XYZ file of C-alpha atoms in Angstrom:
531
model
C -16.830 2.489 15.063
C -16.889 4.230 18.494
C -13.833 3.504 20.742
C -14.997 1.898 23.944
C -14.817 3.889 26.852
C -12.081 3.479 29.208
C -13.077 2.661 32.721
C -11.175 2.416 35.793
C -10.228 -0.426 36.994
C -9.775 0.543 40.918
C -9.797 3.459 43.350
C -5.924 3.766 44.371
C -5.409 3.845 48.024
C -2.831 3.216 50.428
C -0.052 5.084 48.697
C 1.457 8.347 50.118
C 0.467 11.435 47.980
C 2.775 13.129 45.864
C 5.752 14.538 47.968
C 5.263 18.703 46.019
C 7.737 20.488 47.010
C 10.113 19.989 49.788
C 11.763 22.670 51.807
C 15.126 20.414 53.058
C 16.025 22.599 55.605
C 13.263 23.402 57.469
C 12.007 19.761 57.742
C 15.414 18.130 59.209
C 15.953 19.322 62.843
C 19.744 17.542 62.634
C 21.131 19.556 59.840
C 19.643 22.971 61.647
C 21.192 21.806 64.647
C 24.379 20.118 63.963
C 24.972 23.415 61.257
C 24.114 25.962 63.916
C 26.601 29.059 63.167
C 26.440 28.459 59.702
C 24.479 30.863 57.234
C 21.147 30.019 57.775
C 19.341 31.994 55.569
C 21.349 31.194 52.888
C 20.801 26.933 53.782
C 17.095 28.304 54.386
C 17.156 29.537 50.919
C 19.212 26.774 49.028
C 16.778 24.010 50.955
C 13.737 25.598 49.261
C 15.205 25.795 45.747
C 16.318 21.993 46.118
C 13.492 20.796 47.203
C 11.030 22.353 44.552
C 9.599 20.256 42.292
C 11.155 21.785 39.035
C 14.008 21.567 40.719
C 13.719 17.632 41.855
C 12.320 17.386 37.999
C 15.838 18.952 36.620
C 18.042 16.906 38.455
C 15.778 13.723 37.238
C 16.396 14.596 33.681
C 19.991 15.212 34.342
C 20.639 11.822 36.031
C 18.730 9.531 33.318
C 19.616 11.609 30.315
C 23.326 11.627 31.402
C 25.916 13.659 29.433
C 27.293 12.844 25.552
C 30.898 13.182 24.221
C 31.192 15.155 20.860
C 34.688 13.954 19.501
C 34.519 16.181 16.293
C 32.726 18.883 14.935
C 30.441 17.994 11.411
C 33.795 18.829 9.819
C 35.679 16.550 11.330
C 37.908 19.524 12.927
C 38.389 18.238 17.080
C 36.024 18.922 19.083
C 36.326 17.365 22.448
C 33.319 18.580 23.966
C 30.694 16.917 26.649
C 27.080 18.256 25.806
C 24.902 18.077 29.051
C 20.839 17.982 29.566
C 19.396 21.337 30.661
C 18.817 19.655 33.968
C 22.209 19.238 34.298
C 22.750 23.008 33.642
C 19.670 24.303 35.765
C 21.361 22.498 38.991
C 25.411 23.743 38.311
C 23.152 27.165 37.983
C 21.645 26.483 41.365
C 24.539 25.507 43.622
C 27.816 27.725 41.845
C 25.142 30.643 42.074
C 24.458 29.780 45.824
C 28.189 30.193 46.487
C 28.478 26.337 46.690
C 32.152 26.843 45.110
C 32.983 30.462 45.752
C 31.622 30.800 49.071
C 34.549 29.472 51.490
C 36.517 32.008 49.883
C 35.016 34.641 49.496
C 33.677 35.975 53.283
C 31.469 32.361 54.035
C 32.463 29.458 56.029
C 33.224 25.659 55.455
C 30.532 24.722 57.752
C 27.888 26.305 55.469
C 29.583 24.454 52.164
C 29.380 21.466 54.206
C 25.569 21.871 55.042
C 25.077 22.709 51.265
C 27.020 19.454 50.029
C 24.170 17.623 52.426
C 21.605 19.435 50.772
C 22.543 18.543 47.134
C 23.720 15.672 47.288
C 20.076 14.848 48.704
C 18.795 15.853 44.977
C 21.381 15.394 42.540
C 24.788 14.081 43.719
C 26.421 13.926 39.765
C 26.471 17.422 39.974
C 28.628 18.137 43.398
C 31.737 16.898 41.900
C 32.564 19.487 39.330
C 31.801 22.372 42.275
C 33.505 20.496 45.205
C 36.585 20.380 42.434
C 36.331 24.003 42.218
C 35.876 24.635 45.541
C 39.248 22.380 46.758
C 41.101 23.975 43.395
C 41.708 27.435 45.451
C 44.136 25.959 48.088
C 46.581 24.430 45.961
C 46.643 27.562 43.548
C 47.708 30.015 46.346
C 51.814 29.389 46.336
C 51.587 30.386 42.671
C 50.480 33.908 43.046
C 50.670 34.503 38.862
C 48.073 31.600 38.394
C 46.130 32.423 41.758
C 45.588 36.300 40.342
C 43.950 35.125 36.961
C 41.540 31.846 38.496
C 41.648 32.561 42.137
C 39.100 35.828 41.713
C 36.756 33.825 39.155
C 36.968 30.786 41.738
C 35.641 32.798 44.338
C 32.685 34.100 42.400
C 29.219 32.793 43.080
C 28.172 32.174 39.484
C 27.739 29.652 36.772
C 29.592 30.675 32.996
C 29.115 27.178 31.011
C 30.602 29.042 28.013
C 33.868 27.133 26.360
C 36.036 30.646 26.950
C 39.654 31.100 27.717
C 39.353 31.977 31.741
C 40.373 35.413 31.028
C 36.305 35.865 28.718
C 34.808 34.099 31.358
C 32.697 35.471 34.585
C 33.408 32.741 36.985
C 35.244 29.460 36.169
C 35.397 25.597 37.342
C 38.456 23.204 37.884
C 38.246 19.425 37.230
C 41.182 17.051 37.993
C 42.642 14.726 36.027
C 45.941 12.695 37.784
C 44.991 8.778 37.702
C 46.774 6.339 35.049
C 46.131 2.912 34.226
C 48.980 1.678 35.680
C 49.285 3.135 38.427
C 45.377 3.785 40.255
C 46.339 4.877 43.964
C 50.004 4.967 43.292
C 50.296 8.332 41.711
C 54.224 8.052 41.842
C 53.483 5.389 39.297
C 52.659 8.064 36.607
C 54.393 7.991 33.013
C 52.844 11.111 31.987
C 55.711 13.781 30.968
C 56.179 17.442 31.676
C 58.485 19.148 28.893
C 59.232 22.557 30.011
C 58.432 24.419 26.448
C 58.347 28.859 26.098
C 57.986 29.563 29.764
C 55.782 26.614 30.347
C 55.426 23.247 30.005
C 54.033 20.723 27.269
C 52.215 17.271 28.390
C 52.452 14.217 26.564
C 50.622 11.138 28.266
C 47.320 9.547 29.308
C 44.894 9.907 32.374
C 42.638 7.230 33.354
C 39.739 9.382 34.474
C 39.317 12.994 34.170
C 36.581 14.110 36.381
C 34.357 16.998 34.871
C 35.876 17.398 31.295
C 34.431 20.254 30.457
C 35.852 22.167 33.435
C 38.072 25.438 32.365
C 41.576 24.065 33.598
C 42.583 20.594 35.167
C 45.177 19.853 37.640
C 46.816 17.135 36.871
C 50.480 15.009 37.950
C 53.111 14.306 35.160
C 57.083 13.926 35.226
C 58.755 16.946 35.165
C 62.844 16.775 34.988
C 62.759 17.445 38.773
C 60.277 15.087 39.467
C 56.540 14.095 39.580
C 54.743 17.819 39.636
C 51.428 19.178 39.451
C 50.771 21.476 36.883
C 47.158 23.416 35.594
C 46.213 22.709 32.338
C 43.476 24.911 30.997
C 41.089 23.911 28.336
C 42.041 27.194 26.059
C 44.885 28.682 25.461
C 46.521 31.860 23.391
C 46.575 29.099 20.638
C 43.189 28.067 20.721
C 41.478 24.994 22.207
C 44.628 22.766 24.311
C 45.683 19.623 22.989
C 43.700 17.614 25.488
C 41.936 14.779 23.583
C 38.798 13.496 25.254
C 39.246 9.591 24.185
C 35.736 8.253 25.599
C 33.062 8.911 28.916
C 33.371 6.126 31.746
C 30.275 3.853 31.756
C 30.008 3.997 35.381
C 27.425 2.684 37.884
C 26.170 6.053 39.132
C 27.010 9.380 39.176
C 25.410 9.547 36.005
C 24.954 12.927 35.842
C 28.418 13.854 35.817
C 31.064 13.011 32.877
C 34.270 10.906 33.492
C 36.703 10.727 30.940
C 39.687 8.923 29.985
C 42.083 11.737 27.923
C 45.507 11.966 26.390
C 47.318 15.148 26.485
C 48.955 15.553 23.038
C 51.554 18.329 23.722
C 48.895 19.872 26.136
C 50.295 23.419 27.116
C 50.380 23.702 31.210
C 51.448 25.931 34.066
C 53.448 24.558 37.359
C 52.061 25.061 40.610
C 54.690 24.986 43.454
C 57.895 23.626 42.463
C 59.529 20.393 40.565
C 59.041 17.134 42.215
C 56.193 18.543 44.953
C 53.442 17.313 43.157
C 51.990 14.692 46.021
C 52.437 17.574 48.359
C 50.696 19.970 46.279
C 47.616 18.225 45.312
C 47.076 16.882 49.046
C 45.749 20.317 49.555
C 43.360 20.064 47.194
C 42.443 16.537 48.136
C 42.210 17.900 51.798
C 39.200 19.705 50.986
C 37.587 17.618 48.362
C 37.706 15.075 51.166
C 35.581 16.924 53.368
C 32.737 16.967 50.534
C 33.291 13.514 50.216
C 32.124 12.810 54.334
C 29.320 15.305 53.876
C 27.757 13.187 50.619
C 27.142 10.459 52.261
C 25.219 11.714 54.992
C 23.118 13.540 52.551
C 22.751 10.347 50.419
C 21.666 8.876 53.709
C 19.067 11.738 54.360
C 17.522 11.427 51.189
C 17.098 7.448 51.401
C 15.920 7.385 55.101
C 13.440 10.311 53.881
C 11.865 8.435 51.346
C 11.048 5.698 53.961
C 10.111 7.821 56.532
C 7.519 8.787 54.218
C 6.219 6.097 52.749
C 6.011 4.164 56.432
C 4.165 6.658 57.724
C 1.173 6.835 55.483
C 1.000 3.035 54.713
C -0.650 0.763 55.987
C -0.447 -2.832 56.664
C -1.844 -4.935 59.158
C -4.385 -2.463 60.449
C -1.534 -0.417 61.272
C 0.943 2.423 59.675
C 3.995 0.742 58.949
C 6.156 3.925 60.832
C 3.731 2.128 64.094
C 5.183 -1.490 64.111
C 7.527 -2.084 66.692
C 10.132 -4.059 64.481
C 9.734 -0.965 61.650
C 10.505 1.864 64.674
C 13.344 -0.403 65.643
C 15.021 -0.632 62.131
C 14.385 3.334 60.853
C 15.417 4.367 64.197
C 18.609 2.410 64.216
C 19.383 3.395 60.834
C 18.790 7.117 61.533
C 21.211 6.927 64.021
C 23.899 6.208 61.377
C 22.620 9.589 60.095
C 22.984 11.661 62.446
C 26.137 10.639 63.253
C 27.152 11.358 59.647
C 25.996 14.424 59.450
C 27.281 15.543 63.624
C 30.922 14.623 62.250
C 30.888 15.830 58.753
C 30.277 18.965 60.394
C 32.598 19.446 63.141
C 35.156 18.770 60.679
C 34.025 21.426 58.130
C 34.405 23.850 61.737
C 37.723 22.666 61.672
C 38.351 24.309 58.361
C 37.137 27.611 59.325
C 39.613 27.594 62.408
C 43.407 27.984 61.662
C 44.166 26.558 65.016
C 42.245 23.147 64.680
C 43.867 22.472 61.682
C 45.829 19.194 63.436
C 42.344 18.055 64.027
C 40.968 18.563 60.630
C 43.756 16.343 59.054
C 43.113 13.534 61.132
C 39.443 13.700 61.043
C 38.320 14.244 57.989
C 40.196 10.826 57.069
C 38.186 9.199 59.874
C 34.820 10.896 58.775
C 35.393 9.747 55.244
C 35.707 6.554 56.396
C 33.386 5.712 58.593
C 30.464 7.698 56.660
C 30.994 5.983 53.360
C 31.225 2.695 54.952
C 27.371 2.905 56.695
C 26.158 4.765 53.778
C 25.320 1.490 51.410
C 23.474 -0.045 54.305
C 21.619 2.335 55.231
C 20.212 3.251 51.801
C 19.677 -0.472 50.845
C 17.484 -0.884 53.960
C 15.908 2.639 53.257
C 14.753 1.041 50.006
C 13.669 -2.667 51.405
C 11.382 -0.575 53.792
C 9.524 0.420 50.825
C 9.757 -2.858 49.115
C 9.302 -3.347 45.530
C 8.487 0.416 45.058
C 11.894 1.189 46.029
C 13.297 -1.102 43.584
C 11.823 1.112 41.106
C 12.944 4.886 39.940
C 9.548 6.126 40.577
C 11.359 7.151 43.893
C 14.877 8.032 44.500
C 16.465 4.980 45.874
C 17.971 3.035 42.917
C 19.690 6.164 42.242
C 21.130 6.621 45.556
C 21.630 3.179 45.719
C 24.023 3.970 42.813
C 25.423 6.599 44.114
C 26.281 4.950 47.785
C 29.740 3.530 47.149
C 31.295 6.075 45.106
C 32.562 8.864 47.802
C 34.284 5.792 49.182
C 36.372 5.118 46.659
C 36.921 8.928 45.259
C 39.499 10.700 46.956
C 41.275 7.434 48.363
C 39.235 4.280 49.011
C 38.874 2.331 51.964
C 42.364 0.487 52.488
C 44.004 4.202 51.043
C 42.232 6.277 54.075
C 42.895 3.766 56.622
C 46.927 3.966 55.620
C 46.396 7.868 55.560
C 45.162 7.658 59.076
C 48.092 5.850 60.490
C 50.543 7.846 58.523
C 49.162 11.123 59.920
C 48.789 9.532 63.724
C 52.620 8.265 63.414
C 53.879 11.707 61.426
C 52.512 14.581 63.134
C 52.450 14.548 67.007
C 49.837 17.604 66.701
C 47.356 15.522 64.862
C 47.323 13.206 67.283
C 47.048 15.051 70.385
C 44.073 16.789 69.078
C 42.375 13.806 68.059
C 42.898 12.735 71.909
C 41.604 16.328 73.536
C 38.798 15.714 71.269
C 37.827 12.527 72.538
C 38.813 13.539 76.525
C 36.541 16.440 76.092
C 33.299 14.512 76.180
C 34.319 12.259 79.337
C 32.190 12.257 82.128
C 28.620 12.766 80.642
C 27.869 9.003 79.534
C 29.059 6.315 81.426
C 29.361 3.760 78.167
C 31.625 6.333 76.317
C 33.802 6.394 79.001
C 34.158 3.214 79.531
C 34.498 2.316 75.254
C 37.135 5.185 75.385
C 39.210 3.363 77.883
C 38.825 0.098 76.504
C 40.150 1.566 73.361
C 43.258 3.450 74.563
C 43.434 -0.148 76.685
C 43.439 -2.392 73.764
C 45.863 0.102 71.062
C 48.370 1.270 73.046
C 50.474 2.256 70.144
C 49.334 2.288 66.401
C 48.505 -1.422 65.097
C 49.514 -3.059 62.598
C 48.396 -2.704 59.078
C 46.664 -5.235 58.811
C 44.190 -3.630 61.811
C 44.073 -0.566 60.045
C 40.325 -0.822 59.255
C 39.414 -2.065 62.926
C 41.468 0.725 64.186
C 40.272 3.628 61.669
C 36.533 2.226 62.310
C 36.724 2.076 66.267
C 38.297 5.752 66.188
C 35.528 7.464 63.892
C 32.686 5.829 65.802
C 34.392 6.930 68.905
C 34.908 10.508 67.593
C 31.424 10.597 66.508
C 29.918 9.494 69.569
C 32.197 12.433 70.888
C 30.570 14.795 68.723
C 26.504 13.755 69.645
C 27.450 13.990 73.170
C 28.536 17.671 72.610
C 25.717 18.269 70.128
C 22.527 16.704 69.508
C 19.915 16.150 72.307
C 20.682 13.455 75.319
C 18.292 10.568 73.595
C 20.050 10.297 70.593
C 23.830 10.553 71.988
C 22.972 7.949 74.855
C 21.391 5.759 71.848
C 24.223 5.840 69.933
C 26.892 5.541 72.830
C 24.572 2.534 73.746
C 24.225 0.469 70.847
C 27.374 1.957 68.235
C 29.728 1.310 70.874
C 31.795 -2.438 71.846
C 29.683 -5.195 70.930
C 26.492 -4.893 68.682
C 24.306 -6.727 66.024
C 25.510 -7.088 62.607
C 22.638 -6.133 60.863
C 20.654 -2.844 60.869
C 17.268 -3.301 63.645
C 19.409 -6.013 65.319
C 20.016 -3.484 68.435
C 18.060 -3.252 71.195
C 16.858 0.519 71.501
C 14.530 1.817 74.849
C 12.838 5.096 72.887
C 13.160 4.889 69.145
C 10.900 7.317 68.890
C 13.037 9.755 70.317
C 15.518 9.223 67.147
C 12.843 8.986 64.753
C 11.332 12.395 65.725
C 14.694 13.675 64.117
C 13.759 12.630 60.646
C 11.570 15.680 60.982
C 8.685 14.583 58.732
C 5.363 12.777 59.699
């Protein structure tokens, strides 16, 4: 019998064509502005090779396929491996080769790392933890010149080696961390892991919570030493062979999915101290220093990505006789939500300058708390309402917003969550005088151009004359970073979208996103750059 012929059942209309490729940097006017005097060929470059199809393709199969743990080999000999998609591979390829890692240092800036963590973490955010690792790995090597002369040189090359090598077979390498415990989250002085100096060395013996990026070539990690809790660098092989670290099972986590977490035991795990006995806090804060700059810069990319996918859709459907992008109530909410973008991004960046100037570095350790902060707490918003504008499609993975939906809390609670950063921030403000002061000149410096920054600047001095209590810490830390980033838009991006901001970001506003009142949204909205 013939098989009836299929026949279609309706023309489809009314949905926005397939998005092809994307070039990220030449369609988003805030990046290229709030980057300018970065490397903009190279951004120019990396935006392309995001944005390409393949590209958006790999980083689809690397998020939904998700990484596997391989405990033994078919022999039953230890194997302790993570096995990864291709997808996964084809994007580490993408960014290490771009200098995503390397580039900071070796002859690029921290501004153009910055701009690249906003362009990848636009695609495929799983993957931006094992290279901002590696990247925030070469600061706290560099007081131990013997370690620093093997893994500093491979740090600092732009290349990808996935090969499971002892560092000194390998082209280029990557550095994962591994210091939380199950008793002690946060509290890091909490740890029970032990250090056992052992034939010029030391030997581990102890658990770690979560291990980010298993299959990195070396960890740092925290453990009791007899002078106290140190940090030490474990690397995966050793003259003996593979290291005793046991890879006990991969975190089931919300998002991030791309990327491996792991909880591990060291087992007599051979490691090298970096600094000295008992400076372990102080020695990994340099590392955290840095991976807390990528960790501001996500979330404005997560942001991008979300507000882009609306942006799109609103502007080819239709509803009511009308594009969605025309309706007044629409124009109000995307333009009040990109807002919270551009801010992101106009901060994230002039801390990343800070990096690349020795003499702002009071300013960077104060503000790259308050960036982190602020940016992580507006990214969840923003991407939920990103995804209501496109309503039940954006519910769905046919677009990118469940997985940035995911992905929205997590930079918040890496690195120090919420309640952590906002203790951090008073610490730093009561501890070091120079911090301070530049936070201040910072502020002072964009007096006189917009009548309600002044006047939100004074009311703030007015209202904390010293440093509140702890239990303001959040008003404090939230009212400072909105403050600081209205600072920053006044300085940098055009007059509409500072004066917007200033207007509706600063004292008393509506709780919900659209809730502002807003005289030219289209203004803001023309810096979406799409449409």
């Amino acid at each position: 019998m013939e098989p009836r012929a299929t026949l279609p059942t309706h023309e489809v209309t009314n949905q926005p064509p397939e998005p092809g490729d994307i070039d990220l940097w030449s369609t988003d006017p805030v990046l290229r502005d709030h980057a300018a005097g970065a490397d903009a060929d190279l951004l120019a470059r990396y935006g392309r090779a995001l944005g390409l199809r393949e590209t958006r393709d790999a980083a689809r199969e690397a998020e939904r396929c998700g990484p596997e743990l391989r405990v033994f080999d078919r022999g039953g000999r230890r194997l302790d491996e993570v096995v990864y998609p291709g997808g996964y591979h084809r994007l580490m390829e993408l960014g290490l080769g771009a200098g995503y890692a390397a580039g900071p240092w070796s002859g690029g800036s921290h501004l153009t790392h910055a701009a690249m963590v906003h362009l990848h973490s636009q695609i495929e955010p799983g993957t931006c933890c094992p290279m901002t690792m590696s990247y925030a790995a070469v600061p706290a090597l560099a007081a131990t010149p013997g370690l620093a002369g093997i893994w500093g040189p491979k740090l600092a090359t732009a290349d990808y080696d996935r090969r499971v090598l002892p560092v000194g077979e390998k082209r280029t390498v990557t550095l994962g961390m591994a210091m939380t415990e199950k008793q002690g989250g946060s509290d890091v002085r909490a740890n029970t892991t032990r250090a056992e100096p052992a034939d010029g060395a030391y030997r581990l013996h102890g658990h770690k919570w979560f291990c980010s990026a298993p299959m990195s070539d070396g960890f740092l990690t925290l453990a009791q030493a007899p002078g106290g809790l140190s940090c030490f660098l474990v690397p995966r092989w050793t003259e003996e062979g593979r290291n005793a670290i046991h890879l006990m099972r991969l975190k089931d986590k919300l998002g991030n999915r791309a990327n491996a977490s792991a909880e591990i035991e060291y087992h007599g795990a051979r490691a090298h101290l970096l600094g000295e006995e008992g400076r372990g806090v102080a020695k990994i804060i340099e590392m955290v220093h840095h991976t807390r700059l990528d960790t501001a810069m996500a979330p404005a990319g997560l942001m991008r990505a979300a507000l882009a996918e609306a942006h799109r859709w609103t502007a080819f459907r239709t509803a009511f006789q009308r594009r969605l992008i025309d309706q007044p109530l629409m124009r109000r909410l995307l333009a009040d939500l990109t807002l919270d973008m551009e801010g992101a991004v106009a901060l994230g960046l002039r801390v990343a300058r800070s990096f690349d100037d020795r003499s702002a570095r009071p300013f960077a350790r104060i503000a790259v708390a308050l960036a982190k902060f602020l940016n992580n707490k507006l990214c969840p918003t923003v991407v939920y309402e990103a995804m209501e504008a496109l309503g039940g499609q954006g519910y769905t993975a046919d677009t990118a917003l469940p997985m940035l939906y995911r992905e929205a809390p997590l930079n918040s609670i890496w690195e120090g969550s919420g309640n952590i950063i906002c203790l951090d921030i008073l610490r730093t403000l009561a501890r070091d005088p120079a911090a301070a002061e530049a936070l201040a000149e910072n502020l002072e410096a964009s007096t006189g151009r917009l009548a309600s920054y002044d006047a939100a600047l004074a009311a703030h001095r007015d209202l904390w004359r010293g440093l509140p209590d702890e239990a303001d810490a959040r008003r404090f830390a939230e009212e400072t970073a909105t403050l600081l980033t209205a600072a920053v838009l006044i300085e940098r991006a055009p007059p509409a979208v500072a004066e917007a901001y200033a207007a509706t970001r600063l004292g008393q506003r509506g709780r919900l996103a659209g809730s502002v009142a807003m005289q030219d949204p289209g203004a803001v909205l023309a810096r979406l750059g799409e449409g």
